[in-house]
Coordinates of N, CA and C in Angstrom, one line a residue:
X8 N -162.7 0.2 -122.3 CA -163.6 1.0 -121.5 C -164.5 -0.1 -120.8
X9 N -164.3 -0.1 -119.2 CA -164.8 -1.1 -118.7 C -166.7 -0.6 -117.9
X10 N -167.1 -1.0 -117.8 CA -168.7 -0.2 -117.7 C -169.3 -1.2 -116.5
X11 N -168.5 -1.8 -116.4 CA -169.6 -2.7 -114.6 C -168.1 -3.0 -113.7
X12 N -167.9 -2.1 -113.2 CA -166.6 -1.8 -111.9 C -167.8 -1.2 -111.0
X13 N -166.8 -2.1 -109.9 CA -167.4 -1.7 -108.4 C -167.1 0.0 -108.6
X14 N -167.6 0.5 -107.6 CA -167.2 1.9 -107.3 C -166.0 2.0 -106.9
X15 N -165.0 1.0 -106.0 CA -163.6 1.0 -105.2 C -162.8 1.2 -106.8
X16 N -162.8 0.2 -107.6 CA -162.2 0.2 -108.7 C -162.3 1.4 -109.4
X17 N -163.3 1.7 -109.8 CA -163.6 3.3 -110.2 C -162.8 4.9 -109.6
X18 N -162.8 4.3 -108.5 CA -162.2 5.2 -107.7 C -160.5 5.1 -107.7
X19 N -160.4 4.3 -107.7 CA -158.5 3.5 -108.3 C -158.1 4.3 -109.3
X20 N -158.8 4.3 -110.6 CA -158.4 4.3 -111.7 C -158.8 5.3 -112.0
X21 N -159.8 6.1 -111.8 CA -159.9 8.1 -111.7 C -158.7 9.0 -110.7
X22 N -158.9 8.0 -109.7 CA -157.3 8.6 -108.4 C -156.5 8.7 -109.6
X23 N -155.9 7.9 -110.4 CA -154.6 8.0 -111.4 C -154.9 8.9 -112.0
X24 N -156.1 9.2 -112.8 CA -156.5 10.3 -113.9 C -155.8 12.0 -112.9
X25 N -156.9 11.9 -112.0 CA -156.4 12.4 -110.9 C -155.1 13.2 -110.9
X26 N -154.6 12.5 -110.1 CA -153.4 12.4 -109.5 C -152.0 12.9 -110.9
X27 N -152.6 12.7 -112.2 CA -151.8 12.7 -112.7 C -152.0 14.2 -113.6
X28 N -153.1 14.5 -113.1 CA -153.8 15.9 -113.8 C -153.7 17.1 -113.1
X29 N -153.6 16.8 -111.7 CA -154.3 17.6 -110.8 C -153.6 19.1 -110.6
X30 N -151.8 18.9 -111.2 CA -150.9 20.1 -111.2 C -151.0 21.0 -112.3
X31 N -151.3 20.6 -113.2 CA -152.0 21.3 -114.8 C -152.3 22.3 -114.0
X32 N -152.3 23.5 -115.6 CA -153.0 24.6 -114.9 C -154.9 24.5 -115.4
X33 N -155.3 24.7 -114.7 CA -157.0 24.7 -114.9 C -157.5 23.5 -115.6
X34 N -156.9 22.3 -114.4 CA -156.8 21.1 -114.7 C -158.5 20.2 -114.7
X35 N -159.4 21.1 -114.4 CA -160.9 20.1 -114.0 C -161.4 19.8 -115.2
X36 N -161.3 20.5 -117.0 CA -161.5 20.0 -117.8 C -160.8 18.9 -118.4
X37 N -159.6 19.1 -118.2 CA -159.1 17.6 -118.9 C -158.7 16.4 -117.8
X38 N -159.4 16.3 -116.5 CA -159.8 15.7 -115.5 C -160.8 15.3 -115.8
X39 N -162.0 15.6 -116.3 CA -163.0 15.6 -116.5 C -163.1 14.3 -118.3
X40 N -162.5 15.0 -119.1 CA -161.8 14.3 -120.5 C -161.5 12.7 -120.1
X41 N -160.4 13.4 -119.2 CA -159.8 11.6 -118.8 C -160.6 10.7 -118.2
X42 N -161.3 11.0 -117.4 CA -161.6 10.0 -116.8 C -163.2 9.7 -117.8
X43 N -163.6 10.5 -118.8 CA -164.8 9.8 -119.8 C -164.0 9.1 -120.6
X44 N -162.9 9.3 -120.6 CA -161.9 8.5 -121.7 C -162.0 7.1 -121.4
X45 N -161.7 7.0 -119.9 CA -161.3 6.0 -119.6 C -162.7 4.9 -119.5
X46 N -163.6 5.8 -118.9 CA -165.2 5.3 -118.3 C -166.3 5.4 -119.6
X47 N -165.5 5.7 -120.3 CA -167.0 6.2 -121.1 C -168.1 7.4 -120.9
X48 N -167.8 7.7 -119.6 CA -168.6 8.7 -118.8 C -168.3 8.8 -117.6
X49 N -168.6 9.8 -116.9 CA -168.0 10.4 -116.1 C -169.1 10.0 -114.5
X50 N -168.5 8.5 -113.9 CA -169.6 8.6 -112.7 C -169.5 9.1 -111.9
X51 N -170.8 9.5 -111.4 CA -170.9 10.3 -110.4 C -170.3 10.3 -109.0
X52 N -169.8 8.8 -108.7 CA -168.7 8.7 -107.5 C -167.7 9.3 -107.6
X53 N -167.2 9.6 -108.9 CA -165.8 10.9 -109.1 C -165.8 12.0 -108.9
X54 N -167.1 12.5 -108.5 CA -167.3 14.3 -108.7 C -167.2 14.1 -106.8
X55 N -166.7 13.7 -106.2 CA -166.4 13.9 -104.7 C -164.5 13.8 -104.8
X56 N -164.6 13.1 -105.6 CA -162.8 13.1 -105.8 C -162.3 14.0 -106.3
X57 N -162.6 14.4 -107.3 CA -161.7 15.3 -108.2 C -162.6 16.7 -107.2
X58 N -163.2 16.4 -106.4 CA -163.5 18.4 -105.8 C -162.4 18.6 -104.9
X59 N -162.4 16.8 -104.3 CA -161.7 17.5 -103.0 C -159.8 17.7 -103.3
X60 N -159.8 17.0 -104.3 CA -158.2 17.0 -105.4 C -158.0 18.7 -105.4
X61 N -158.7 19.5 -106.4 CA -159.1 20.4 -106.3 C -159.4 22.2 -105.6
X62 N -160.1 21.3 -104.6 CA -160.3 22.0 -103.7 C -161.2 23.3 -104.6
X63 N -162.3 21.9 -104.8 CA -163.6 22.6 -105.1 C -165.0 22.4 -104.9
X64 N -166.2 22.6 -104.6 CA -167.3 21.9 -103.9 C -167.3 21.2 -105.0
X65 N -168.3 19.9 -104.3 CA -168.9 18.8 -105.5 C -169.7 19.6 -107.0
X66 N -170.7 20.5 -105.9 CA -171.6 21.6 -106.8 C -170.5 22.3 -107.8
X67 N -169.6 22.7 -107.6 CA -168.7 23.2 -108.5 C -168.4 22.3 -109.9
X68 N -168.0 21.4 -109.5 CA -167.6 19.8 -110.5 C -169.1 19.8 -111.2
X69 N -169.7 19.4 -110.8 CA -171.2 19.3 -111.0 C -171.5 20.3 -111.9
X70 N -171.9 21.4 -112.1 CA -172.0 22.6 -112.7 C -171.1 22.4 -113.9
X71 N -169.6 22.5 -114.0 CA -169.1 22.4 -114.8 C -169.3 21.0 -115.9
X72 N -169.4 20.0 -115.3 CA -170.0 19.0 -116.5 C -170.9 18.9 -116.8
X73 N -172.1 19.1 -116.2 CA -173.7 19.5 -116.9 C -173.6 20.5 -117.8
X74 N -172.4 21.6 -117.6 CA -172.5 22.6 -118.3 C -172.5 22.4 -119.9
X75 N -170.9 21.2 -119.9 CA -170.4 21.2 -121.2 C -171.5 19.7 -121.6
X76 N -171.9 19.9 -123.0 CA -172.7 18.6 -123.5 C -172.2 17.4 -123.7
X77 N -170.6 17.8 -123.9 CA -169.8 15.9 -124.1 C -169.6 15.3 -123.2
X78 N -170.1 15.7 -122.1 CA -169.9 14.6 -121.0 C -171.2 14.3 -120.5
X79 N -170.8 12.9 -120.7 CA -172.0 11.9 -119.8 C -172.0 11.7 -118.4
X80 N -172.8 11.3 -117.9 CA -173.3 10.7 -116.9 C -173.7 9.1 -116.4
X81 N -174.1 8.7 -117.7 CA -173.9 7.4 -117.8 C -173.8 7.2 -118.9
X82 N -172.8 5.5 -119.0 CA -172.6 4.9 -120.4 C -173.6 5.5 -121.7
X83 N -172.8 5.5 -122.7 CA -173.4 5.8 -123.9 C -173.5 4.6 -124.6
X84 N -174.2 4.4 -125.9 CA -174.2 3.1 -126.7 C -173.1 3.1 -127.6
X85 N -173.3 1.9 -128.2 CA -172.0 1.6 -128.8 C -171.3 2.4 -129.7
X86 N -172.4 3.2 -129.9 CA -172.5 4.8 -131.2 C -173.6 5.3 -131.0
X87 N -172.7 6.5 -131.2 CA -173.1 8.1 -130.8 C -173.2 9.3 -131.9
X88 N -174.5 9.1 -131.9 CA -175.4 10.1 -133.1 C -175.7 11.2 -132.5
X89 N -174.8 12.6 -133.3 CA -175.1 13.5 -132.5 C -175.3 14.2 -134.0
X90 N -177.0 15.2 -133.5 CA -178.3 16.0 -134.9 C -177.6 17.2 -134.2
X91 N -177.1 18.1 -134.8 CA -177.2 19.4 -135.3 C -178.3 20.0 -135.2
X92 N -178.8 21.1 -133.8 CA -179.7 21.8 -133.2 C -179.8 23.2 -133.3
X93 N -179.0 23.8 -134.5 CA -178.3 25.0 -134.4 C -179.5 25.2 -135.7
X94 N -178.6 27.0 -135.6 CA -180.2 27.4 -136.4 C -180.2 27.2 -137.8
X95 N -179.2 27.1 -138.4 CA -178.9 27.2 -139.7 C -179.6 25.7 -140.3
X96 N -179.3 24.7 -139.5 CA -179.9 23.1 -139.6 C -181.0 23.2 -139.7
X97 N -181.8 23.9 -138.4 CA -183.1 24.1 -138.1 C -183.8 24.5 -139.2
X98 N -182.8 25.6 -140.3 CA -184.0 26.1 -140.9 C -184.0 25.8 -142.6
X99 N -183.1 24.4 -142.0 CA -183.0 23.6 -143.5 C -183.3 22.0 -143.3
X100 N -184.2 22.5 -142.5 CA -185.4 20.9 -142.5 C -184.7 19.9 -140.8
X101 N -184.0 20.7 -140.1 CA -183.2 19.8 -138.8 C -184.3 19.0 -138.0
X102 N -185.3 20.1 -137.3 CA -186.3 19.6 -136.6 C -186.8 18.0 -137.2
X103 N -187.5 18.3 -138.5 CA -187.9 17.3 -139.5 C -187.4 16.1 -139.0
X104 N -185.5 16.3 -139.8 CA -184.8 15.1 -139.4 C -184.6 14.5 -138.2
X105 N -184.8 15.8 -136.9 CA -184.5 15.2 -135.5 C -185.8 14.4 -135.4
X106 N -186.8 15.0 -135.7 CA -188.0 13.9 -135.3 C -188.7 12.5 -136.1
X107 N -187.5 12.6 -137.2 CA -187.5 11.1 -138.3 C -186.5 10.3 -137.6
X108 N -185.4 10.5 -137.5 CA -184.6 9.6 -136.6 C -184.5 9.4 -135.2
X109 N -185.6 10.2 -134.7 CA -185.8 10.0 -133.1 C -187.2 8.4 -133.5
X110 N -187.9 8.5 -134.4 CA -189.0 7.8 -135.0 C -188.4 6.6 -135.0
X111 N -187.4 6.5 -135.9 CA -186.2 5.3 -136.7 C -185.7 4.9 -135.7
X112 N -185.2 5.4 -134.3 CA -184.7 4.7 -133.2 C -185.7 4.1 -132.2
X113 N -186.5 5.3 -131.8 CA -187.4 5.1 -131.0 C -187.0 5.6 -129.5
X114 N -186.0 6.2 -129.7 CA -185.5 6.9 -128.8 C -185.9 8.8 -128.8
X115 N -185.5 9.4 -127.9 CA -185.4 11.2 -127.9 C -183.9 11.5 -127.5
X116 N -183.5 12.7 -127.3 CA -182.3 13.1 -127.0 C -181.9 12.1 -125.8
X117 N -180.7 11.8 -125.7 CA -179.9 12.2 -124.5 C -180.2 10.6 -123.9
X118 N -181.1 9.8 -125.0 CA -181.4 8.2 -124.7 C -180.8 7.3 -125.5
X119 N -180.6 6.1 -125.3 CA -180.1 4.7 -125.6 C -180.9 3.8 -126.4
X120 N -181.2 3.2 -127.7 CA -182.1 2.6 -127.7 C -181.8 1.0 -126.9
X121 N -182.6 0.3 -126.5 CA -182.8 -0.8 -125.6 C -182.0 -1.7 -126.0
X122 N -181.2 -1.9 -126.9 CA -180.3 -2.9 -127.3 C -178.7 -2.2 -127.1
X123 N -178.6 -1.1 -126.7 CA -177.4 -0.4 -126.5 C -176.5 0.4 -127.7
X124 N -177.1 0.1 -128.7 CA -176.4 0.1 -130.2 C -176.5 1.4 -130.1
X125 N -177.0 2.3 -129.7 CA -177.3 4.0 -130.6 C -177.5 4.8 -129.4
X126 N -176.6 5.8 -128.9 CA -177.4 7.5 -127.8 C -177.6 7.9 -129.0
X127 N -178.3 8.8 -128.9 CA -178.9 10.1 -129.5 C -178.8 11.2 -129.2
X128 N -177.8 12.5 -129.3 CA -177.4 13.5 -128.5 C -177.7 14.8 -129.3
X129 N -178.1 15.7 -128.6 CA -178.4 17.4 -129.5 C -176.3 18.1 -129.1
X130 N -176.5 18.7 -130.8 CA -175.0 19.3 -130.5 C -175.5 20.8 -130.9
X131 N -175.0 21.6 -130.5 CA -175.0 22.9 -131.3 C -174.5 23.6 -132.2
X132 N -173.6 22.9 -132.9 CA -173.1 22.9 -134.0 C -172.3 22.3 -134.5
X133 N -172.1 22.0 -135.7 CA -171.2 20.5 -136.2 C -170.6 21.6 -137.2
X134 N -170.3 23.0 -137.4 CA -169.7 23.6 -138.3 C -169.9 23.4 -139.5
X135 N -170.8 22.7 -139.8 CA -171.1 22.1 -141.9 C -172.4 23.0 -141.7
X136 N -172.6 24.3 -141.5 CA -173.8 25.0 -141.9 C -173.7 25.0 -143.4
X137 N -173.0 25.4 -144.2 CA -173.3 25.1 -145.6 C -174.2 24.0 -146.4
X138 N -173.7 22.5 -145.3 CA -174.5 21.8 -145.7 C -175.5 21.2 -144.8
X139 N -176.2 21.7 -144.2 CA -177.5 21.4 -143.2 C -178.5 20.8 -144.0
X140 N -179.1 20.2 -143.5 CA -178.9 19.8 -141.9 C -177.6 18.8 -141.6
X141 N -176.8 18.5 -140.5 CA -176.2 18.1 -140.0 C -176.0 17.3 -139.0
X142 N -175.1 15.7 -139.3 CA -175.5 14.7 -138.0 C -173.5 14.6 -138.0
X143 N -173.3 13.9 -137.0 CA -172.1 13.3 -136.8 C -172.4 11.8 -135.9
X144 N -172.1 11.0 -136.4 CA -172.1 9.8 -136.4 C -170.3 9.0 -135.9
X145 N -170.2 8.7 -134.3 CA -169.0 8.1 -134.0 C -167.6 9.4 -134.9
X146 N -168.7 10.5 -134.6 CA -166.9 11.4 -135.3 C -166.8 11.6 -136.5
X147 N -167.8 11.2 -137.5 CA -167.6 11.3 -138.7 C -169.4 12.1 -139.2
X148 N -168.6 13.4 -140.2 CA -169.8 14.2 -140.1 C -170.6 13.8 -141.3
X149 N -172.2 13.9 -141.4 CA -172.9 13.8 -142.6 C -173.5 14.9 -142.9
X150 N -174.0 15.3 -143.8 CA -174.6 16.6 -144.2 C -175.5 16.6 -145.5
X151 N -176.3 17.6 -145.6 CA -177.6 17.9 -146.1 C -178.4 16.3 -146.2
X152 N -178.7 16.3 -145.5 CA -179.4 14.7 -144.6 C -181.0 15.5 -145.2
X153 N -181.5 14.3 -145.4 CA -182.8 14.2 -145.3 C -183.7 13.0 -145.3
X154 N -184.7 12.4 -145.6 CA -185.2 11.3 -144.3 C -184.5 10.1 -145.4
X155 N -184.1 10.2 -146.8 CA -183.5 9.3 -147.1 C -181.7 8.6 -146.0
X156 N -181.6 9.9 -146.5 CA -180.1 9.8 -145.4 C -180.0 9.7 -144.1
X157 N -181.2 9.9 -143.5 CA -181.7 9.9 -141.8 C -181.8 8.3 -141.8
X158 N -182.4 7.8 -142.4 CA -182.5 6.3 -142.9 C -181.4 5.5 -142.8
X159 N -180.3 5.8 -144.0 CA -179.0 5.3 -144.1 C -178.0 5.6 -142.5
X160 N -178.5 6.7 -142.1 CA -177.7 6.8 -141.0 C -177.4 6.0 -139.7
X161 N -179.0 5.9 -139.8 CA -179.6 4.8 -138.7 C -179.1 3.5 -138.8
X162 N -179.4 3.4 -140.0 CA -178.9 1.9 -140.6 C -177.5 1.7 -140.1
X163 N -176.8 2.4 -140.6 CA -175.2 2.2 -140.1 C -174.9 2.4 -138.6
X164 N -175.7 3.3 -137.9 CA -175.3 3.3 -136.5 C -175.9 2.2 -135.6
X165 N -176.8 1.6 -136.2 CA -177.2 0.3 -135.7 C -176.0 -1.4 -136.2
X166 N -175.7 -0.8 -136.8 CA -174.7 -2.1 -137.0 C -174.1 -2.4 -135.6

């Protein structure tokens, strides 16, 4: 995943994503997949490509990725902490832990801390309601977290 390409390059190597998606049926989501795959996130120079591929406004493209939460906008850090915002977490101490490990980073949602090591992202559910609160850490889930394990979490996502 290359993160400082000119825009020309960018545009090369989404054309392929493109190009190779475009006949699928209800191809703008895994158009959308591929090219975070490939980018890390989805730049905003591609949302004029894949409309006109398409044959759909930018605003259309636009809409649809703000919509869904896994896609970025810009690069993410090296690891991606995503807190469980849903209500069952919420009402087994979630808030608490969102605002110990927002503390422990020094970041809020949807930010980077300043060395690149950690985003911070709200999910709506990580399906471990049994054991809430709830984080997923690079894909791998943790559960009934509390500020000891908010702790440990951090710890490891800063490696």
């Amino acid at each position: 995943m290359s993160l400082h390409l000119g825009s020309d390059a960018i545009a090369v190597r989404a054309g392929v994503i493109i190009d190779t998606m475009k006949s699928m049926e209800g191809p703008l989501l895994p158009i959308l997949h591929g090219i975070q795959e490939e980018f890390g996130y989805v730049p905003q120079d591609t949302l004029p490509l894949i409309a006109k591929a398409l044959n759909l406004s930018r605003a259309e493209v636009h809409g649809v990725m703000t919509f869904y939460h896994d896609y970025r906008d810009h690069p993410a850090g090296r690891h991606v902490l995503k807190l469980c915002r849903a209500e069952a977490c919420q009402s087994m101490g979630g808030d608490q832990l969102a605002e110990r490990v927002k503390q422990l980073l020094g970041i809020d949602f949807h930010q980077t801390t300043l060395d690149g090591s950690v985003t911070l992202e709200p999910v709506y559910c990580l399906g471990l309601c049994a054991c809430a609160p709830a984080a997923m850490l690079d894909g791998e889930l943790h559960g009934r977290l509390d500020d000891e394990g908010a702790e440990e979490l951090v710890r490891e996502a800063r490696q």
